[in-house]
């Protein structure tokens, strides 16, 4: 197949996309589903996937490297390593802090990691999976993040790290918590999966911690189908991450590369014989968490639209916030002071005196094809998976229980139009008016 043949196929792919997207796009209130989250994919995205499929780019390679370098530069960190999911990124980041070369600073079984209960489980699961003990702190209603005061109060003699997410795109007090971690000698892992391109005090989230993580699941700010990323400013930590992601091997040659170090057959490590092939020396008990060039190709295409996606999320969130101002029975969300969130969702909590239940409002919205979601686990410690997990609670989880009982969210992703947003506002107002 010639280059001309490939370009013909790609042009046909673009034409196919335009034909598919050009029909049935009119919004019909109550008929057209308003999804709470989703990917926004255009002809460039489809063309990128087809081009790499034609080249049979089925493993991790040059395109993955190109994405990692460009994405690290976009976020403002030195190193980025793609993974097969955001959940894997969280596991990889925390597991990388348990390795022997970190010496006395390494995380060991039984050490404590401070986190929040009102979140997504795979922010917490790596703590348990690595033999560590989660310490749960509560969050504030309105911002849905914890505070530096709560985190500081939770620190005990066995506390070694802090790992938590910027909730639904709203940054936690990253500057203060990062400084607290530094002062107390703790690691900080930022789960930035819902907050890509949010800022706190003018600085991009994902740049405060020893590690940060991102998800490229379709619900998130950039879509690869599946995929995630671990980012760090530390070359030492990034090197550990790469090894742990790539089976635990010591070699840093990229796929298809050989002898980058120029001494592939002259190493002597562990109890191996002198000259054992460095490509098959393993210095960590690692995983295979790599992504593929197909995913990276889609990610590169999506990355060029990130600024527009971010602007749309902010615009949709503000339109909902303005439209629902003053509605009785609802606590509206607030940005963390000093932040500029790239919102993942618009979250609502029913007040204690609301004359209706969450289930009633959610059922009403769903009947109008307006998608809703709960604020993830609500309170993780109440879920069956965690009932027998060793943990500690600091200061109580009153607000996490309220979130579990009275909170839900609706969408702000870039596929939602102003007309859709206004319909969501009108529907909520109509429901509340009928229940006064």
XYZ file of C-alpha atoms in Angstrom, residues 6-408:
403
model
C -3.114 5.553 2.964
C -4.102 9.181 2.464
C -7.102 8.083 0.397
C -8.270 5.825 3.219
C -7.821 8.611 5.750
C -9.812 11.047 3.600
C -12.570 8.460 3.258
C -12.464 8.081 7.046
C -12.942 11.819 7.467
C -15.812 11.803 4.993
C -17.413 8.886 6.814
C -17.129 10.753 10.113
C -18.770 13.880 8.706
C -21.620 11.832 7.283
C -22.184 10.018 10.562
C -22.045 13.154 12.677
C -24.103 15.271 10.307
C -27.388 13.491 10.936
C -29.603 13.395 13.993
C -27.716 16.027 16.001
C -30.638 18.323 16.854
C -31.399 18.500 20.563
C -34.965 17.498 21.444
C -35.777 18.243 25.116
C -36.860 15.147 26.982
C -35.914 12.895 24.074
C -32.222 13.490 23.404
C -30.133 12.060 26.252
C -27.985 14.546 28.160
C -25.110 12.412 29.337
C -23.416 13.281 32.622
C -20.004 12.708 31.019
C -18.489 11.505 27.786
C -15.858 11.902 25.115
C -16.055 14.523 22.389
C -14.473 12.984 19.298
C -14.066 14.609 15.890
C -12.784 13.559 12.472
C -9.179 14.223 13.460
C -9.533 11.686 16.265
C -11.033 9.057 13.972
C -8.373 9.701 11.332
C -5.570 9.376 13.908
C -6.863 5.982 15.005
C -7.257 4.704 11.463
C -3.798 5.918 10.427
C -2.150 4.062 13.308
C -4.280 0.988 12.713
C -3.060 0.898 9.112
C 0.503 1.005 10.421
C -0.325 -1.794 12.912
C 0.858 0.330 15.829
C -0.507 -2.149 18.340
C 2.035 -1.793 21.179
C 3.697 1.046 23.051
C 6.261 2.840 20.919
C 7.226 6.121 19.292
C 3.757 7.665 19.441
C 3.464 6.907 23.156
C 6.819 8.598 23.763
C 5.745 11.617 21.750
C 2.558 11.932 23.772
C 4.410 11.554 27.085
C 6.817 14.365 26.232
C 4.134 16.695 24.929
C 1.787 15.983 27.822
C 4.498 16.535 30.438
C 5.266 19.891 28.849
C 1.559 20.808 28.795
C 1.172 20.080 32.511
C 4.524 21.596 33.437
C 6.444 18.612 34.831
C 9.623 16.861 33.749
C 8.420 13.303 33.204
C 5.217 11.521 32.194
C 4.650 7.774 31.807
C 1.557 6.413 30.097
C -0.385 3.567 31.663
C -3.342 1.446 30.636
C -5.745 3.314 32.973
C -5.973 6.040 35.583
C -6.530 3.374 38.224
C -3.282 1.698 37.173
C -1.590 5.095 37.350
C -2.654 5.415 40.988
C -1.411 1.915 41.786
C 1.864 2.539 39.984
C 2.490 5.871 41.706
C 1.977 4.543 45.218
C 3.732 1.214 44.614
C 6.743 3.145 43.292
C 7.108 4.715 46.742
C 7.636 1.296 48.358
C 10.910 0.370 46.609
C 14.132 -0.282 48.579
C 16.217 2.463 46.924
C 14.112 5.091 48.716
C 15.722 3.680 51.866
C 14.281 4.972 55.150
C 11.772 7.151 53.315
C 10.126 4.231 51.522
C 6.593 3.190 52.389
C 6.422 -0.073 54.308
C 3.523 -2.361 55.239
C 1.567 -0.856 58.110
C 2.496 2.740 57.295
C -0.425 5.160 57.094
C -1.599 7.184 54.109
C -4.076 10.034 54.580
C -6.964 10.149 52.112
C -10.667 11.011 51.918
C -13.668 8.719 52.191
C -15.867 10.657 49.758
C -14.189 9.713 46.518
C -13.428 7.094 43.900
C -12.198 3.724 45.213
C -9.055 3.472 43.099
C -7.607 6.483 44.884
C -7.777 4.388 48.059
C -7.344 0.826 46.774
C -3.577 1.127 46.120
C -3.089 2.012 49.785
C -4.690 -1.292 50.773
C -3.087 -3.248 47.927
C 0.382 -2.097 49.007
C -0.210 -3.248 52.586
C -0.607 0.299 53.904
C -3.308 1.711 56.168
C -5.723 4.372 54.875
C -6.509 7.220 57.264
C -9.812 8.807 56.260
C -10.589 12.482 56.728
C -13.819 14.321 56.029
C -14.489 16.972 53.378
C -16.253 20.310 53.277
C -19.647 20.579 51.677
C -19.693 23.079 48.788
C -16.043 22.399 47.742
C -16.186 18.623 48.454
C -12.489 18.675 49.329
C -10.777 18.234 52.647
C -8.732 20.979 54.294
C -5.139 21.342 55.380
C -6.331 21.526 58.999
C -8.047 18.138 58.742
C -5.001 16.592 57.097
C -2.648 17.975 59.731
C -4.867 16.692 62.546
C -4.812 13.217 60.982
C -1.018 12.871 60.988
C 0.177 10.209 63.409
C 3.501 8.539 64.195
C 3.057 6.017 61.349
C 1.842 8.509 58.717
C 4.128 8.499 55.680
C 2.053 9.874 52.776
C -1.016 11.766 51.584
C -2.940 10.536 48.554
C -6.176 12.167 47.416
C -8.006 13.634 44.465
C -9.056 17.114 43.432
C -12.777 16.442 43.695
C -14.766 16.764 40.447
C -12.172 19.182 39.084
C -12.182 21.455 42.142
C -8.629 21.716 43.543
C -7.920 20.962 47.152
C -5.603 23.344 49.034
C -2.628 22.045 47.110
C -0.050 24.662 48.089
C -0.755 24.319 51.787
C -1.008 20.538 51.766
C 2.176 20.191 49.706
C 3.992 22.430 52.199
C 2.600 20.409 55.098
C 3.834 17.220 53.428
C 7.283 18.725 52.934
C 7.477 19.971 56.523
C 6.469 16.579 57.934
C 8.526 14.479 55.531
C 5.505 12.922 53.836
C 5.002 11.905 50.223
C 2.130 13.587 48.355
C 0.342 11.832 45.500
C -2.146 14.048 43.630
C -4.954 12.182 41.932
C -5.572 14.700 39.158
C -7.862 12.436 37.132
C -10.902 14.758 37.405
C -9.040 18.072 37.377
C -6.831 18.241 34.298
C -5.852 21.904 33.679
C -7.398 23.195 36.904
C -5.217 25.713 38.740
C -4.676 26.597 42.369
C -3.070 29.934 43.201
C -2.105 30.217 39.542
C -0.343 26.853 39.394
C -1.603 23.845 37.443
C -2.877 20.930 39.495
C -0.756 17.853 39.048
C 2.456 19.804 39.705
C 2.322 19.956 43.527
C 2.927 16.341 44.524
C 5.824 13.931 44.343
C 3.572 12.158 41.876
C 0.353 13.062 40.109
C -1.938 10.862 38.083
C -4.363 11.375 35.199
C -7.073 9.241 33.598
C -7.963 9.174 29.907
C -11.174 7.206 30.300
C -13.906 8.749 28.054
C -15.582 10.484 31.004
C -12.459 12.537 31.650
C -10.988 15.678 30.126
C -9.059 13.835 27.399
C -10.147 10.499 25.968
C -8.054 7.550 24.847
C -10.781 4.971 25.421
C -8.744 3.613 28.291
C -5.465 4.980 29.566
C -3.772 6.991 32.266
C -0.527 8.685 33.153
C 1.889 9.099 36.067
C 3.737 12.420 36.207
C 6.625 13.645 38.332
C 9.258 16.357 38.526
C 11.703 13.893 40.089
C 13.960 12.082 37.636
C 14.700 9.469 40.311
C 11.010 8.734 40.927
C 10.266 8.754 37.202
C 12.961 6.136 36.625
C 11.423 3.933 39.319
C 7.984 4.433 37.773
C 9.204 3.350 34.353
C 10.758 0.200 35.747
C 7.688 -0.673 37.833
C 5.398 -0.095 34.863
C 7.569 -2.191 32.512
C 7.641 -5.552 34.365
C 10.144 -4.255 36.949
C 13.069 -4.567 34.570
C 16.201 -2.507 35.126
C 16.775 -1.690 31.442
C 15.501 1.662 30.191
C 15.724 0.981 26.454
C 12.534 1.865 24.626
C 10.677 -0.775 22.588
C 12.830 -1.735 19.616
C 15.937 -0.170 21.186
C 19.012 -2.142 22.204
C 22.086 -1.206 24.243
C 21.204 2.437 24.857
C 23.512 2.353 27.878
C 26.363 0.941 25.744
C 27.065 -1.770 28.342
C 24.197 -4.181 27.875
C 26.375 -7.250 28.440
C 28.731 -5.891 31.094
C 26.420 -5.416 34.103
C 26.715 -7.431 37.285
C 23.612 -7.091 39.464
C 22.158 -9.159 42.278
C 23.427 -12.732 42.181
C 23.442 -12.845 38.386
C 26.594 -13.721 36.440
C 28.656 -10.882 35.041
C 27.386 -9.825 31.613
C 23.830 -11.098 31.951
C 21.683 -9.337 29.326
C 20.525 -6.052 30.891
C 17.227 -6.239 29.003
C 16.354 -9.203 31.225
C 17.579 -7.966 34.599
C 14.745 -7.148 37.012
C 15.387 -4.679 39.821
C 11.780 -4.266 41.042
C 8.735 -6.443 41.555
C 6.721 -4.629 38.928
C 3.776 -4.901 36.575
C 2.955 -4.544 32.905
C 0.793 -1.415 32.889
C 1.767 0.047 29.521
C -0.666 1.583 27.057
C -0.522 1.353 23.243
C 0.352 3.658 20.373
C -3.279 3.503 19.225
C -4.305 5.068 22.516
C -1.483 7.593 22.343
C -2.447 8.579 18.787
C -5.945 9.415 19.967
C -4.469 11.214 22.971
C -2.258 13.403 20.774
C -5.257 14.353 18.646
C -7.317 15.127 21.752
C -4.495 17.109 23.351
C -4.736 19.733 20.633
C -8.297 20.455 21.761
C -7.631 20.566 25.490
C -7.885 24.355 25.789
C -11.291 24.364 24.078
C -12.498 21.456 26.217
C -11.430 23.275 29.370
C -13.203 26.472 28.338
C -16.407 24.541 27.584
C -16.378 22.836 30.984
C -15.973 26.154 32.764
C -18.676 27.771 30.641
C -21.197 24.988 31.216
C -20.536 24.913 34.952
C -20.987 28.661 35.310
C -24.211 28.608 33.287
C -25.623 25.967 35.639
C -24.396 27.879 38.690
C -26.012 31.117 37.536
C -29.234 29.381 36.494
C -29.709 27.563 39.802
C -28.785 30.442 42.091
C -31.369 30.863 44.825
C -33.200 27.560 44.247
C -34.441 26.451 47.686
C -33.467 23.066 49.047
C -30.196 22.865 47.121
C -26.652 23.578 48.250
C -24.741 24.836 45.210
C -21.040 24.049 44.690
C -18.254 26.553 45.272
C -14.765 26.707 43.827
C -12.005 26.401 46.385
C -10.804 29.961 47.188
C -7.809 30.798 45.011
C -8.626 28.173 42.397
C -9.769 28.155 38.789
C -11.256 24.688 38.256
C -11.531 22.824 34.991
C -14.749 21.246 36.186
C -15.558 17.578 35.829
C -19.190 17.950 36.921
C -21.766 20.156 38.621
C -22.517 18.751 42.048
C -25.635 19.387 44.129
C -26.466 18.507 47.727
C -29.963 18.644 49.147
C -30.233 20.738 52.283
C -31.368 19.086 55.490
C -34.772 20.826 55.309
C -35.409 20.103 51.613
C -39.049 18.961 51.162
C -38.009 16.238 48.717
C -35.556 13.350 48.607
C -32.591 12.892 46.312
C -34.184 9.821 44.762
C -37.252 11.829 43.763
C -35.236 14.555 42.050
C -32.902 12.076 40.358
C -35.859 10.019 39.097
C -37.478 13.176 37.714
C -34.307 14.165 35.861
C -33.722 10.666 34.534
C -37.296 10.589 33.201
C -36.359 13.696 31.224
C -33.251 11.941 29.843
C -30.961 14.060 32.021
C -28.200 11.792 33.247
C -27.119 11.929 36.874
C -24.454 10.305 39.006
C -23.760 10.123 42.724
C -20.556 11.575 44.132
C -18.857 8.245 43.650
C -18.609 6.150 46.808
C -20.187 8.730 49.111
C -18.452 7.208 52.116
C -16.090 4.394 51.208
C -15.826 2.932 54.684
C -19.502 1.918 54.517
C -19.050 -0.191 51.368
C -18.830 -3.992 51.670
C -15.331 -4.137 50.190
C -13.906 -2.026 53.022
C -15.753 -3.298 56.078
C -12.887 -5.585 57.067
C -10.039 -3.377 55.809
C -7.731 -1.999 58.485
C -8.131 1.785 58.562
C -8.303 4.804 60.815
C -10.808 7.671 60.805
C -9.669 11.108 61.903
C -12.262 13.559 63.190
C -15.371 11.767 61.959
C -16.991 11.568 58.519
C -20.196 13.547 59.019
C -20.097 15.334 55.668
C -19.107 12.158 53.836
C -22.298 10.568 55.202
C -24.326 13.584 54.032
C -22.794 13.210 50.575
C -23.702 9.527 50.626
C -27.325 10.376 51.412
C -28.064 13.703 49.698
C -25.546 14.468 46.914
C -25.514 13.896 43.135
